[in-house]
């Protein structure tokens, strides 16, 4: 039975590769590109929310992004996809964007809210004395944050960044809600053609497991690299 199942999966891939491979390519691109853009936007948001300045513009910006984070984290990703694709872009803004573009935008927006909170927490966990030392050395707030605080915050947040990337990858299973042929929809289309659900759904689950497994290996590699660099950084700091 096990041999037959493996043969069925192999035959399914051969017969429907023109459907499976583009779907696999699209979800990987959306997840990776969405994560990179979310990381950049999340960093900018964290810089604003952790800014020590207390002027009126800084206060307004902090309140705005606090509301942004609260709103985005309160909406399921599926709801955000539906709102942006069917309501906000076509009806409110008046744009008809491809579903692929909308997916990247939504993944960026959703991920940035979580990543910004991760970075904010990591920044606040860094000893305040290091910020004061940077200012005493003549660095501006931005320079102190970029050269001293953020590198440490990033190192401390690598596992959380990895979790967010894995979460984004698994979240691609709902992209069919906005007409994208992801591998979940591909599996359903194969079932509609073959009237056999077991093999496509097993193949779907195995595909996500394999993707997450390789992402986990990459993340663990980065954790080791960051850990070694962190030890070297701390050693240099002790002898300065």
Backbone as numpy.savetxt, mean C-alpha at the origin, in Angstrom:
# Nx Ny Nz CAx CAy CAz Cx Cy Cz
-6.16 -38.73 -6.91 -7.00 -37.52 -6.91 -6.13 -36.27 -6.91
-5.05 -36.32 -6.10 -4.14 -35.19 -6.06 -3.50 -34.95 -7.42
-3.12 -36.04 -8.09 -2.52 -35.92 -9.41 -3.51 -35.34 -10.41
-4.75 -35.78 -10.33 -5.78 -35.26 -11.23 -6.01 -33.77 -11.00
-5.99 -33.37 -9.73 -6.20 -31.96 -9.40 -5.08 -31.09 -9.97
-3.86 -31.56 -9.81 -2.71 -30.81 -10.35 -2.77 -30.74 -11.87
-3.17 -31.85 -12.48 -3.31 -31.85 -13.94 -4.39 -30.89 -14.39
-5.50 -30.86 -13.63 -6.59 -29.94 -13.97 -6.15 -28.49 -13.85
-5.38 -28.18 -12.80 -4.90 -26.82 -12.62 -3.95 -26.44 -13.75
-3.06 -27.35 -14.09 -2.12 -27.10 -15.19 -2.87 -26.87 -16.49
-3.87 -27.70 -16.74 -4.64 -27.57 -17.98 -5.45 -26.28 -17.98
-5.95 -25.88 -16.82 -6.70 -24.62 -16.72 -5.81 -23.44 -17.06
-4.59 -23.45 -16.56 -3.65 -22.37 -16.86 -3.33 -22.34 -18.35
-3.12 -23.51 -18.94 -2.80 -23.57 -20.37 -3.97 -23.08 -21.21
-5.17 -23.54 -20.87 -6.34 -23.20 -21.68 -6.76 -21.74 -21.53
-6.51 -21.16 -20.36 -7.03 -19.81 -20.09 -5.92 -18.82 -19.74
-4.71 -19.07 -20.21 -3.60 -18.19 -19.87 -3.80 -16.77 -20.40
-4.50 -16.65 -21.53 -4.74 -15.32 -22.09 -5.66 -14.49 -21.20
-6.38 -15.12 -20.32 -7.24 -14.43 -19.36 -6.53 -14.24 -18.01
-5.80 -15.26 -17.59 -5.17 -15.25 -16.26 -3.97 -14.31 -16.20
-3.07 -14.39 -17.20 -1.82 -13.62 -17.14 -2.03 -12.11 -17.16
-2.89 -11.56 -18.05 -3.13 -10.11 -17.98 -3.76 -9.68 -16.66
-4.65 -10.52 -16.11 -5.26 -10.19 -14.82 -4.21 -10.17 -13.71
-3.31 -11.14 -13.75 -2.23 -11.20 -12.77 -1.31 -9.99 -12.90
-0.97 -9.65 -14.13 -0.12 -8.47 -14.37 -0.76 -7.20 -13.83
-2.05 -7.03 -14.07 -2.74 -5.81 -13.66 -2.80 -5.66 -12.14
-3.10 -6.74 -11.43 -3.21 -6.60 -9.97 -1.85 -6.31 -9.34
-0.79 -6.87 -9.91 0.56 -6.60 -9.38 0.93 -5.14 -9.61
0.66 -4.63 -10.80 0.98 -3.23 -11.10 0.18 -2.30 -10.21
-1.11 -2.55 -10.06 -1.96 -1.68 -9.24 -1.51 -1.69 -7.78
-1.21 -2.88 -7.26 -0.79 -2.98 -5.86 0.55 -2.28 -5.64
1.54 -2.54 -6.49 2.87 -1.96 -6.30 2.88 -0.46 -6.54
2.27 -0.02 -7.64 2.25 1.41 -7.94 1.41 2.16 -6.91
0.29 1.56 -6.51 -0.54 2.18 -5.47 0.22 2.34 -4.17
1.02 1.32 -3.83 1.79 1.38 -2.58 2.86 2.47 -2.64
3.59 2.54 -3.75 4.65 3.55 -3.89 4.07 4.96 -3.78
2.99 5.22 -4.50 2.36 6.54 -4.45 1.76 6.82 -3.07
1.19 5.79 -2.45 0.64 5.95 -1.11 1.74 6.25 -0.10
2.90 5.64 -0.29 4.04 5.89 0.59 4.48 7.35 0.49
4.56 7.87 -0.72 4.96 9.27 -0.92 3.93 10.21 -0.30
2.65 10.00 -0.62 1.60 10.86 -0.09 1.50 10.71 1.43
1.61 9.49 1.93 1.54 9.26 3.37 2.67 9.96 4.12
3.86 9.98 3.50 4.99 10.69 4.12 4.71 12.18 4.20
4.18 12.75 3.12 3.86 14.18 3.12 2.82 14.52 4.18
1.81 13.66 4.31 0.78 13.89 5.32 1.39 13.81 6.72
2.25 12.82 6.93 2.89 12.67 8.25 3.77 13.86 8.58
4.45 14.42 7.57 5.28 15.60 7.80 4.44 16.78 8.27
3.24 16.90 7.69 2.35 17.98 8.10 1.81 17.75 9.51
1.35 16.54 9.78 0.71 16.27 11.07 1.69 16.23 12.23
2.99 16.04 11.95 3.99 16.04 13.02 4.80 17.34 13.06
4.42 18.31 12.23 5.12 19.59 12.20 4.97 20.29 13.55
6.08 20.66 14.20 5.98 21.30 15.51 5.48 22.74 15.48
5.45 23.34 14.28 4.97 24.72 14.18 3.52 24.82 14.62
3.17 25.94 15.26 1.82 26.13 15.78 1.11 27.31 15.14
1.57 27.74 13.95 0.90 28.87 13.31 -0.45 28.45 12.74
-1.21 29.42 12.26 -2.58 29.16 11.84 -2.64 28.21 10.64
-1.69 28.34 9.70 -1.70 27.49 8.52 -1.38 26.03 8.89
-0.43 25.86 9.80 -0.09 24.51 10.25 -1.25 23.87 10.99
-1.93 24.65 11.80 -3.07 24.12 12.56 -4.20 23.69 11.63
-4.50 24.53 10.63 -5.56 24.20 9.67 -5.20 22.94 8.89
-3.93 22.86 8.45 -3.49 21.69 7.69 -3.59 20.42 8.52
-3.20 20.50 9.79 -3.27 19.33 10.66 -4.71 18.86 10.83
-5.62 19.81 11.02 -7.04 19.43 11.19 -7.59 18.84 9.90
-7.19 19.40 8.77 -7.67 18.89 7.49 -7.23 17.44 7.28
-5.95 17.18 7.51 -5.45 15.82 7.28 -5.92 14.84 8.34
-6.19 15.35 9.55 -6.78 14.47 10.57 -8.17 14.01 10.12
-8.94 14.94 9.54 -10.25 14.58 9.00 -10.13 13.66 7.80
-9.13 13.91 6.95 -8.87 13.07 5.78 -8.59 11.63 6.19
-7.70 11.46 7.16 -7.35 10.12 7.63 -8.55 9.43 8.25
-9.31 10.17 9.05 -10.50 9.59 9.68 -11.51 9.14 8.63
-11.73 9.96 7.62 -12.70 9.63 6.57 -12.27 8.41 5.77
-11.02 8.41 5.30 -10.55 7.31 4.45 -10.51 6.00 5.22
-10.03 6.03 6.46 -9.97 4.80 7.25 -11.36 4.30 7.63
-12.35 5.17 7.57 -13.71 4.76 7.92 -14.49 4.17 6.77
-13.97 4.30 5.54 -14.66 3.78 4.36 -13.98 2.52 3.86
-14.71 1.45 3.65 -14.11 0.25 3.05 -13.57 0.56 1.66
-12.55 -0.16 1.26 -11.93 0.08 -0.04 -12.92 -0.11 -1.17
-13.78 -1.10 -1.05 -14.78 -1.35 -2.10 -15.69 -0.15 -2.28
-16.11 0.45 -1.18 -16.98 1.63 -1.25 -16.25 2.79 -1.90
-14.98 2.96 -1.57 -14.20 4.03 -2.19 -14.08 3.82 -3.70
-13.82 2.60 -4.11 -13.73 2.30 -5.54 -15.03 2.66 -6.26
-16.15 2.24 -5.68 -17.45 2.51 -6.30 -17.75 3.99 -6.36
-17.46 4.72 -5.28 -17.74 6.15 -5.23 -16.92 6.92 -6.26
-15.61 6.62 -6.31 -14.76 7.36 -7.24 -15.06 7.01 -8.69
-15.33 5.74 -8.97 -15.51 5.32 -10.36 -16.89 5.70 -10.91
-17.93 5.54 -10.09 -19.29 5.75 -10.59 -19.90 7.10 -10.20
-19.33 7.79 -9.20 -19.96 9.02 -8.72 -19.02 10.22 -8.83
-17.90 10.18 -8.11 -17.08 11.38 -7.97 -16.46 11.81 -9.30
-15.77 10.90 -9.97 -15.12 11.29 -11.23 -16.13 11.62 -12.33
-17.11 10.74 -12.63 -18.00 11.05 -13.77 -19.05 12.12 -13.47
-19.61 12.15 -12.26 -20.73 13.04 -11.97 -20.32 14.33 -11.28
-19.37 14.26 -10.35 -18.97 15.45 -9.60 -17.88 16.22 -10.34
-16.83 15.53 -10.76 -15.71 16.20 -11.42 -15.93 16.31 -12.93
-16.67 15.36 -13.48 -16.94 15.39 -14.91 -15.86 14.73 -15.75
-15.17 13.74 -15.17 -14.12 13.03 -15.89 -14.51 11.55 -16.06
-14.16 11.01 -17.21 -14.35 9.58 -17.44 -12.97 8.93 -17.52
-12.47 8.51 -16.38 -11.15 7.90 -16.34 -11.24 6.39 -16.50
-10.21 5.78 -17.07 -10.19 4.31 -17.16 -10.23 3.69 -15.76
-10.82 2.52 -15.68 -10.93 1.85 -14.38 -9.55 1.57 -13.78
-8.58 1.28 -14.63 -7.22 1.00 -14.16 -6.64 2.22 -13.45
-6.84 3.40 -14.03 -6.35 4.64 -13.43 -7.06 4.94 -12.12
-8.37 4.75 -12.12 -9.14 4.98 -10.89 -8.68 4.06 -9.78
-8.39 2.81 -10.11 -7.94 1.85 -9.10 -6.63 2.31 -8.46
-5.68 2.79 -9.27 -4.41 3.26 -8.72 -4.63 4.47 -7.82
-5.50 5.39 -8.26 -5.79 6.58 -7.45 -6.40 6.19 -6.10
-7.38 5.29 -6.15 -8.06 4.89 -4.92 -7.12 4.12 -3.99
-6.30 3.24 -4.53 -5.33 2.52 -3.71 -4.33 3.49 -3.08
-3.97 4.53 -3.83 -3.07 5.55 -3.30 -3.71 6.30 -2.15
-4.93 6.72 -2.34 -5.64 7.49 -1.31 -5.85 6.63 -0.06
-6.34 5.42 -0.26 -6.61 4.54 0.88 -5.32 4.20 1.63
-4.29 3.82 0.89 -3.04 3.44 1.54 -2.36 4.59 2.24
-2.48 5.80 1.68 -1.80 6.95 2.29 -2.31 7.25 3.69
-3.60 7.00 3.93 -4.16 7.26 5.26 -3.52 6.35 6.30
-3.36 5.08 5.96 -2.76 4.13 6.90 -1.25 4.34 7.05
-0.58 4.59 5.92 0.86 4.79 5.97 1.21 6.06 6.73
0.43 7.11 6.54 0.70 8.37 7.26 0.60 8.17 8.77
-0.36 7.36 9.21 -0.49 7.11 10.64 0.67 6.26 11.16
1.13 5.32 10.33 2.30 4.52 10.71 3.53 5.40 10.89
3.75 6.29 9.91 4.92 7.17 9.97 4.78 8.17 11.12
3.59 8.69 11.31 3.36 9.65 12.40 3.70 9.02 13.74
3.22 7.79 13.96 3.52 7.11 15.21 5.00 6.84 15.37
5.67 6.48 14.25 7.11 6.20 14.31 7.90 7.47 14.59
7.49 8.57 13.97 8.17 9.85 14.21 8.03 10.26 15.67
6.85 10.11 16.22 6.62 10.51 17.61 7.34 9.59 18.60
7.72 8.39 18.14 8.43 7.47 19.03 9.93 7.76 19.09
10.43 8.58 18.14 11.85 8.95 18.15 12.10 9.93 19.29
13.19 9.77 19.98 13.54 10.62 21.11 13.50 12.10 20.70
12.75 12.92 21.43 12.63 14.34 21.11 13.96 15.07 21.20
14.86 14.51 21.99 16.18 15.13 22.11 16.92 15.19 20.79
16.65 14.24 19.90 17.32 14.23 18.60 16.84 15.38 17.73
15.57 15.70 17.83 15.04 16.85 17.09 15.65 18.14 17.63
15.72 18.25 18.94 16.30 19.44 19.54 17.78 19.57 19.21
18.47 18.42 19.14 19.90 18.44 18.78 20.08 18.92 17.34
19.21 18.48 16.45 19.28 18.92 15.07 19.05 20.42 14.94
18.09 20.93 15.67 17.82 22.37 15.64 18.99 23.14 16.23
19.60 22.58 17.29 20.75 23.25 17.91 21.95 23.27 16.98
22.02 22.26 16.08 23.13 22.20 15.12 22.93 23.13 13.93
21.83 23.87 13.92 21.57 24.83 12.86 20.69 24.33 11.74
20.14 23.12 11.88 19.25 22.59 10.86 17.85 23.17 11.01
17.16 23.33 9.89 15.76 23.74 9.94 14.90 22.57 10.38
13.63 22.85 10.68 12.71 21.76 11.04 12.66 20.70 9.94
12.59 21.15 8.68 12.50 20.21 7.57 13.78 19.40 7.43
14.93 20.05 7.55 16.20 19.34 7.44 16.38 18.33 8.56
15.98 18.73 9.77 16.07 17.81 10.90 15.19 16.59 10.69
13.99 16.83 10.18 13.07 15.73 9.93 13.62 14.82 8.83
14.15 15.40 7.75 14.60 14.61 6.60 15.88 13.84 6.90
16.80 14.45 7.61 18.12 13.85 7.80 18.23 13.00 9.07
17.41 13.30 10.07 17.58 12.63 11.36 16.36 11.80 11.76
15.18 12.41 11.71 13.98 11.77 12.26 13.40 10.74 11.31
13.15 11.14 10.05 12.49 10.24 9.10 13.26 8.94 8.84
14.59 8.98 8.67 15.30 7.71 8.46 15.06 6.71 9.58
15.03 7.19 10.83 14.77 6.29 11.95 13.32 5.82 11.95
12.41 6.72 11.62 10.99 6.35 11.56 10.74 5.29 10.49
11.40 5.46 9.34 11.25 4.47 8.27 11.78 3.11 8.71
12.94 3.10 9.35 13.52 1.82 9.79 12.59 1.11 10.77
11.99 1.88 11.67 11.11 1.27 12.67 9.78 0.79 12.08
9.47 1.26 10.87 8.14 0.99 10.30 8.15 -0.03 9.17
9.30 -0.62 8.87 9.38 -1.56 7.75 8.36 -2.69 7.86
8.19 -3.34 9.03 7.18 -4.41 9.12 5.76 -3.91 8.82
5.43 -2.70 9.31 4.10 -2.15 9.04 3.92 -1.81 7.56
4.99 -1.30 6.93 4.91 -1.03 5.49 4.69 -2.33 4.72
5.37 -3.38 5.15 5.17 -4.69 4.52 3.75 -5.18 4.65
3.18 -5.01 5.84 1.78 -5.42 6.05 0.84 -4.64 5.14
1.12 -3.35 4.96 0.26 -2.53 4.10 0.36 -2.98 2.64
1.57 -3.31 2.19 1.74 -3.79 0.81 1.01 -5.11 0.61
1.13 -6.02 1.56 0.42 -7.30 1.46 -1.08 -7.07 1.48
-1.54 -6.17 2.35 -2.97 -5.87 2.41 -3.48 -5.30 1.10
-2.71 -4.42 0.49 -3.09 -3.86 -0.81 -3.18 -4.96 -1.87
-2.22 -5.86 -1.85 -2.21 -6.94 -2.84 -3.46 -7.80 -2.71
-3.81 -8.16 -1.49 -5.02 -8.98 -1.29 -6.29 -8.20 -1.62
-6.24 -6.87 -1.43 -7.41 -6.05 -1.70 -7.72 -5.96 -3.19
-6.78 -6.35 -4.06 -7.06 -6.32 -5.49 -8.15 -7.30 -5.88
-8.55 -8.16 -4.96 -9.61 -9.13 -5.26 -10.97 -8.47 -5.46
-11.09 -7.17 -5.16 -12.39 -6.48 -5.32 -12.39 -5.56 -6.54
-11.35 -5.59 -7.34 -11.26 -4.67 -8.47 -12.33 -4.92 -9.53
-12.89 -6.11 -9.54 -13.93 -6.39 -10.54 -15.17 -5.54 -10.33
-15.33 -4.93 -9.14 -16.47 -4.04 -8.88 -16.46 -2.83 -9.80
-15.27 -2.46 -10.32 -15.21 -1.32 -11.24 -14.75 -1.79 -12.62
-15.14 -2.99 -12.98 -14.99 -3.57 -14.33 -13.57 -4.00 -14.68
-12.66 -4.06 -13.72 -11.31 -4.55 -14.00 -11.32 -6.08 -13.91
-10.71 -6.72 -14.89 -10.64 -8.18 -14.86 -9.46 -8.59 -13.99
-9.69 -8.67 -12.67 -8.66 -9.17 -11.77 -8.71 -10.70 -11.78
-7.85 -11.33 -11.00 -7.80 -12.79 -11.06 -9.03 -13.43 -10.41
-9.72 -12.69 -9.54 -10.97 -13.21 -8.97 -12.04 -13.28 -10.06
-12.17 -12.20 -10.81 -13.12 -12.21 -11.92 -12.70 -13.21 -12.98
-11.40 -13.34 -13.21 -10.90 -14.32 -14.17 -11.32 -15.73 -13.77
-11.21 -16.03 -12.48 -11.64 -17.34 -11.99 -13.13 -17.56 -12.23
-13.94 -16.52 -11.98 -15.39 -16.64 -12.20 -15.72 -16.82 -13.69
-14.97 -16.15 -14.55 -15.20 -16.30 -15.99 -14.83 -17.70 -16.45
-13.77 -18.25 -15.90 -13.38 -19.62 -16.25 -14.46 -20.61 -15.80
-15.01 -20.37 -14.60 -16.09 -21.23 -14.10 -17.31 -21.15 -15.02
-17.61 -19.93 -15.50 -18.75 -19.76 -16.40 -18.55 -20.52 -17.71
-17.29 -20.68 -18.11 -17.01 -21.39 -19.35 -16.97 -22.91 -19.16
-16.46 -23.34 -18.01 -16.22 -24.77 -17.81 -17.25 -25.44 -16.90
-18.02 -24.64 -16.14 -19.01 -25.15 -15.17 -18.35 -26.04 -14.12
-17.09 -25.73 -13.80 -16.33 -26.50 -12.80 -15.65 -25.50 -11.86
-16.14 -25.34 -10.62 -15.65 -24.28 -9.74 -14.41 -24.63 -8.92
-14.16 -25.91 -8.68 -13.12 -26.29 -7.72 -11.74 -25.84 -8.19
-11.37 -26.21 -9.39 -10.02 -25.91 -9.88 -9.76 -24.40 -9.99
-10.65 -23.60 -10.59 -10.38 -22.15 -10.68 -10.24 -21.48 -9.32
-11.10 -21.86 -8.36 -11.02 -21.22 -7.05 -9.77 -21.66 -6.28
-9.38 -22.92 -6.42 -8.13 -23.36 -5.80 -6.95 -22.63 -6.43
-6.99 -22.49 -7.72 -5.92 -21.77 -8.42 -5.87 -20.31 -7.98
-7.03 -19.72 -7.77 -7.12 -18.34 -7.28 -6.45 -18.21 -5.91
-6.80 -19.10 -5.00 -6.23 -19.05 -3.66 -4.72 -19.27 -3.67
-4.28 -20.23 -4.46 -2.84 -20.53 -4.54 -2.08 -19.35 -5.14
-2.68 -18.68 -6.11 -2.02 -17.53 -6.73 -1.76 -16.43 -5.71
-2.77 -16.10 -4.91 -2.58 -15.07 -3.88 -1.58 -15.52 -2.83
-1.61 -16.80 -2.46 -0.64 -17.30 -1.49 0.79 -17.18 -2.00
0.99 -17.51 -3.26 2.34 -17.43 -3.85 2.81 -15.97 -3.90
1.92 -15.07 -4.32 2.29 -13.65 -4.39 2.67 -13.13 -3.00
1.84 -13.42 -2.01 2.11 -12.96 -0.65 3.38 -13.59 -0.10
3.62 -14.84 -0.44 4.84 -15.52 0.02 6.09 -14.80 -0.49
6.11 -14.48 -1.78 7.28 -13.79 -2.33 7.41 -12.37 -1.77
6.28 -11.69 -1.58 6.34 -10.37 -0.95 6.90 -10.46 0.46
6.51 -11.51 1.19 7.02 -11.70 2.55 8.52 -11.90 2.56
9.02 -12.68 1.60 10.47 -12.89 1.50 11.20 -11.57 1.23
10.64 -10.77 0.33 11.26 -9.48 0.00 11.25 -8.56 1.20
10.13 -8.54 1.92 10.01 -7.68 3.10 11.01 -8.10 4.18
11.14 -9.40 4.40 12.09 -9.88 5.41 13.53 -9.52 5.01
13.82 -9.57 3.72 15.15 -9.16 3.26 15.39 -7.69 3.59
14.41 -6.84 3.31 14.55 -5.42 3.62 14.68 -5.20 5.12
13.95 -5.98 5.91 14.07 -5.85 7.36 15.49 -6.12 7.82
16.12 -7.16 7.25 17.49 -7.48 7.63 18.45 -6.37 7.21
18.27 -5.86 5.98 19.13 -4.78 5.50 18.98 -3.55 6.38
17.74 -3.19 6.70 17.48 -2.02 7.52 18.02 -2.21 8.93
17.91 -3.44 9.46 18.41 -3.72 10.82 19.93 -3.53 10.88
20.62 -4.02 9.86 22.09 -3.89 9.83 22.48 -2.42 9.71
21.81 -1.69 8.83 22.12 -0.26 8.68 21.79 0.51 9.95
20.72 0.11 10.60 20.34 0.78 11.85 21.39 0.59 12.92
21.95 -0.62 13.00 23.01 -0.87 13.99 24.25 -0.04 13.67
24.60 0.06 12.37 25.75 0.87 11.99 25.51 2.34 12.32
24.28 2.80 12.07 23.94 4.20 12.35 24.04 4.48 13.84
23.52 3.56 14.66 23.57 3.75 16.10 25.00 3.70 16.62
25.84 2.85 16.01 27.24 2.76 16.42 27.97 4.06 16.13
27.74 4.60 14.92 28.38 5.88 14.58 27.92 6.99 15.51
26.63 6.96 15.85 26.08 8.01 16.71 26.70 7.97 18.10
27.00 6.75 18.59 27.58 6.64 19.94 29.01 7.17 19.99
29.72 7.09 18.83 31.11 7.48 18.84 31.34 8.91 18.35
30.23 9.58 17.96 30.36 10.96 17.52 30.69 11.86 18.74
